[in-house]
XYZ file of C-alpha atoms in Angstrom:
224
model
C 11.565 0.841 4.421
C 8.748 -1.606 3.607
C 5.918 -0.354 1.444
C 2.704 0.687 3.220
C -0.289 -0.512 1.231
C -3.035 1.702 2.605
C -4.586 5.119 2.019
C -6.287 5.381 -1.389
C -5.045 1.946 -2.454
C -5.749 -0.096 0.660
C -8.122 2.140 2.572
C -11.365 1.401 4.374
C -13.747 2.787 1.727
C -13.375 0.106 -0.940
C -15.583 -2.734 0.317
C -16.079 -5.367 -2.342
C -12.697 -4.730 -3.974
C -10.043 -7.464 -4.281
C -6.396 -6.470 -3.850
C -3.671 -8.942 -4.870
C -0.866 -9.621 -2.392
C 0.808 -12.273 -4.536
C 0.138 -14.735 -7.316
C -2.253 -16.692 -5.054
C -2.955 -14.265 -2.224
C -5.703 -11.653 -1.913
C -7.217 -9.070 0.393
C -11.005 -9.182 -0.022
C -12.312 -5.895 1.319
C -15.433 -5.990 3.485
C -16.451 -9.524 2.496
C -17.550 -10.364 6.052
C -19.706 -7.255 6.550
C -22.997 -8.618 5.114
C -22.995 -11.560 7.567
C -21.493 -9.717 10.546
C -24.465 -10.294 12.862
C -24.196 -14.059 12.350
C -20.407 -13.928 12.716
C -20.757 -12.132 16.057
C -23.336 -14.674 17.239
C -20.948 -17.464 16.306
C -18.169 -15.794 18.275
C -20.337 -15.657 21.397
C -21.185 -19.341 21.007
C -17.560 -20.433 20.566
C -16.319 -18.381 23.517
C -19.060 -19.756 25.771
C -17.568 -23.231 25.269
C -13.878 -22.411 24.802
C -12.932 -19.013 26.304
C -9.821 -17.107 25.297
C -6.705 -18.192 27.139
C -3.113 -16.977 27.459
C -0.477 -19.213 25.909
C 3.302 -19.387 25.978
C 5.830 -20.183 23.307
C 7.730 -23.487 23.639
C 10.576 -21.482 25.185
C 8.226 -20.144 27.879
C 7.671 -16.602 26.622
C 4.121 -15.251 27.051
C 2.182 -14.479 23.875
C 0.601 -11.028 23.735
C -2.364 -12.405 21.779
C -5.054 -14.462 23.568
C -6.268 -17.519 21.666
C -8.912 -20.200 21.388
C -10.082 -22.547 18.631
C -13.043 -24.328 17.112
C -13.423 -27.195 14.672
C -12.215 -30.785 14.697
C -8.728 -29.586 15.616
C -7.508 -26.714 17.758
C -4.105 -25.042 17.917
C -2.042 -25.331 21.098
C 1.368 -24.225 22.311
C 3.363 -25.317 25.345
C 6.813 -26.619 26.237
C 6.221 -29.551 23.851
C 5.897 -27.201 20.875
C 3.258 -25.870 18.499
C 0.666 -28.404 17.378
C -2.978 -29.201 16.708
C -4.971 -31.212 19.257
C -8.430 -32.805 19.126
C -9.515 -31.709 22.613
C -9.347 -28.406 24.442
C -6.519 -28.809 26.998
C -8.299 -26.429 29.387
C -11.639 -28.279 29.545
C -10.613 -31.706 28.169
C -13.689 -31.478 25.918
C -13.793 -31.501 22.114
C -13.412 -28.075 20.588
C -16.708 -26.396 19.663
C -17.844 -26.869 16.080
C -17.095 -24.152 13.524
C -20.300 -22.043 13.418
C -22.230 -22.481 10.141
C -22.014 -18.765 9.284
C -18.239 -18.853 9.747
C -17.917 -21.915 7.550
C -20.031 -20.339 4.807
C -17.922 -17.164 4.940
C -14.640 -19.109 4.771
C -15.827 -21.135 1.768
C -17.095 -18.020 -0.013
C -13.833 -16.144 0.511
C -11.714 -19.123 -0.524
C -13.707 -19.559 -3.725
C -13.440 -15.852 -4.557
C -9.661 -16.166 -4.154
C -9.456 -19.187 -6.459
C -9.548 -22.011 -3.892
C -12.870 -23.725 -4.553
C -13.416 -26.854 -2.492
C -11.740 -25.525 0.653
C -12.789 -27.673 3.630
C -11.477 -26.162 6.890
C -11.291 -28.417 9.927
C -9.791 -25.827 12.292
C -10.361 -22.173 13.073
C -7.957 -20.283 15.318
C -9.509 -17.302 17.095
C -7.040 -14.616 18.191
C -7.802 -11.601 20.367
C -5.543 -8.562 20.119
C -5.716 -5.657 22.561
C -3.811 -2.383 22.114
C -0.098 -3.108 21.940
C -0.500 -6.800 21.096
C 1.392 -8.063 18.054
C 2.228 -11.185 16.101
C 5.821 -11.627 14.956
C 6.647 -12.789 11.455
C 5.974 -16.510 11.116
C 4.836 -19.190 8.680
C 1.701 -21.287 9.106
C 3.291 -24.703 8.670
C 1.917 -26.868 11.499
C -0.882 -28.064 9.221
C -0.647 -31.527 7.661
C -2.359 -30.253 4.496
C -0.350 -27.377 3.023
C -2.258 -27.662 -0.262
C -5.221 -25.887 1.371
C -5.254 -22.095 1.775
C -5.457 -19.977 4.915
C -8.535 -17.739 5.234
C -8.138 -14.907 7.754
C -11.076 -12.687 8.834
C -10.569 -9.361 10.630
C -13.105 -8.077 13.176
C -12.973 -4.963 15.344
C -10.019 -2.593 15.526
C -7.959 -1.951 12.413
C -4.479 -3.455 12.225
C -1.390 -3.418 10.038
C -0.740 -6.843 8.546
C 2.849 -7.685 7.635
C 3.134 -9.653 4.383
C 6.620 -10.996 3.845
C 8.388 -13.403 1.533
C 9.511 -17.004 1.814
C 12.456 -16.071 4.051
C 12.128 -14.288 7.389
C 14.681 -11.730 6.221
C 12.631 -10.713 3.159
C 11.165 -7.225 3.247
C 7.552 -7.232 4.442
C 4.829 -5.049 2.970
C 2.460 -3.338 5.398
C -1.222 -3.842 4.656
C -3.995 -2.027 6.547
C -6.800 -4.414 7.531
C -10.202 -3.261 8.744
C -13.375 -4.705 10.243
C -14.865 -7.209 7.793
C -11.781 -7.649 5.599
C -10.659 -11.161 4.655
C -7.172 -12.236 3.555
C -6.735 -15.509 1.662
C -3.409 -17.072 0.721
C -2.373 -20.464 -0.590
C -0.586 -22.256 -3.421
C 2.762 -20.640 -4.168
C 2.098 -18.077 -1.406
C 1.037 -20.592 1.270
C 4.307 -20.428 3.249
C 4.894 -16.688 3.046
C 5.990 -15.108 6.335
C 3.349 -12.830 7.844
C 2.531 -11.077 11.102
C 0.746 -8.136 12.722
C 2.315 -4.901 13.947
C 1.540 -3.703 17.509
C -2.149 -2.813 17.591
C -2.801 0.949 17.886
C -5.301 2.071 20.528
C -8.164 3.121 18.254
C -11.372 1.486 19.574
C -13.889 0.025 17.149
C -17.467 1.393 17.407
C -19.024 -1.986 18.252
C -16.180 -4.252 19.390
C -14.313 -1.664 21.453
C -10.621 -1.987 22.296
C -9.961 -5.329 20.631
C -9.306 -6.967 17.316
C -10.600 -10.493 16.722
C -8.979 -12.562 13.996
C -10.513 -15.806 12.701
C -8.085 -17.968 10.730
C -9.403 -21.040 8.959
C -7.110 -23.898 7.914
C -7.258 -27.537 6.900
C -4.945 -28.830 9.594
C -5.495 -32.593 9.283
C -4.295 -34.901 6.550
C -5.486 -34.044 3.003
C -9.053 -35.151 2.381
C -9.856 -35.647 6.075
C -12.500 -33.640 7.934
């Protein structure tokens, strides 16, 4: 059975603590809490321009997680495959800009994890409801794999699956809570990861949902 990294070690009472997941991967507990009001305002602004939408895998299977994006590039999935696009396919408008508070948070977290100079050009916004999950996968659609991934958790707590470089590798289970940030890059950039089915434990302010912001540099290296 995979290890469960929670309780006293990875609980919800250790804000400000950094937990290593790998040589170049960290859980930064509660890093987003001090700027949560601005983060929530940014979420409202992004969703007003690019609402959540249901997507399907290239094989036609529905995803249980609703998605949208902001930044110069947004993530999209259809029968043509997974890819980044410059315009929202729903509205045919450019994706909304990454809110300044989000960008500041992503840069702060990346620097704390050892990735100074991170310049995200895309932020995927995922919405989980009870029962929704994300299967083990690698983030490898980005042109710039030298940049890290910065992942911010909002709302309901979830169990993050942190695997190895092969899908068959045993995955650790990491409890993530409102305000936690996970950063991975370098030798850990292509580790498999996912989210277990979300338990129905509503968050006091965000209710029966978990919002996940994931920042990447998806374009060619050096481009914004």
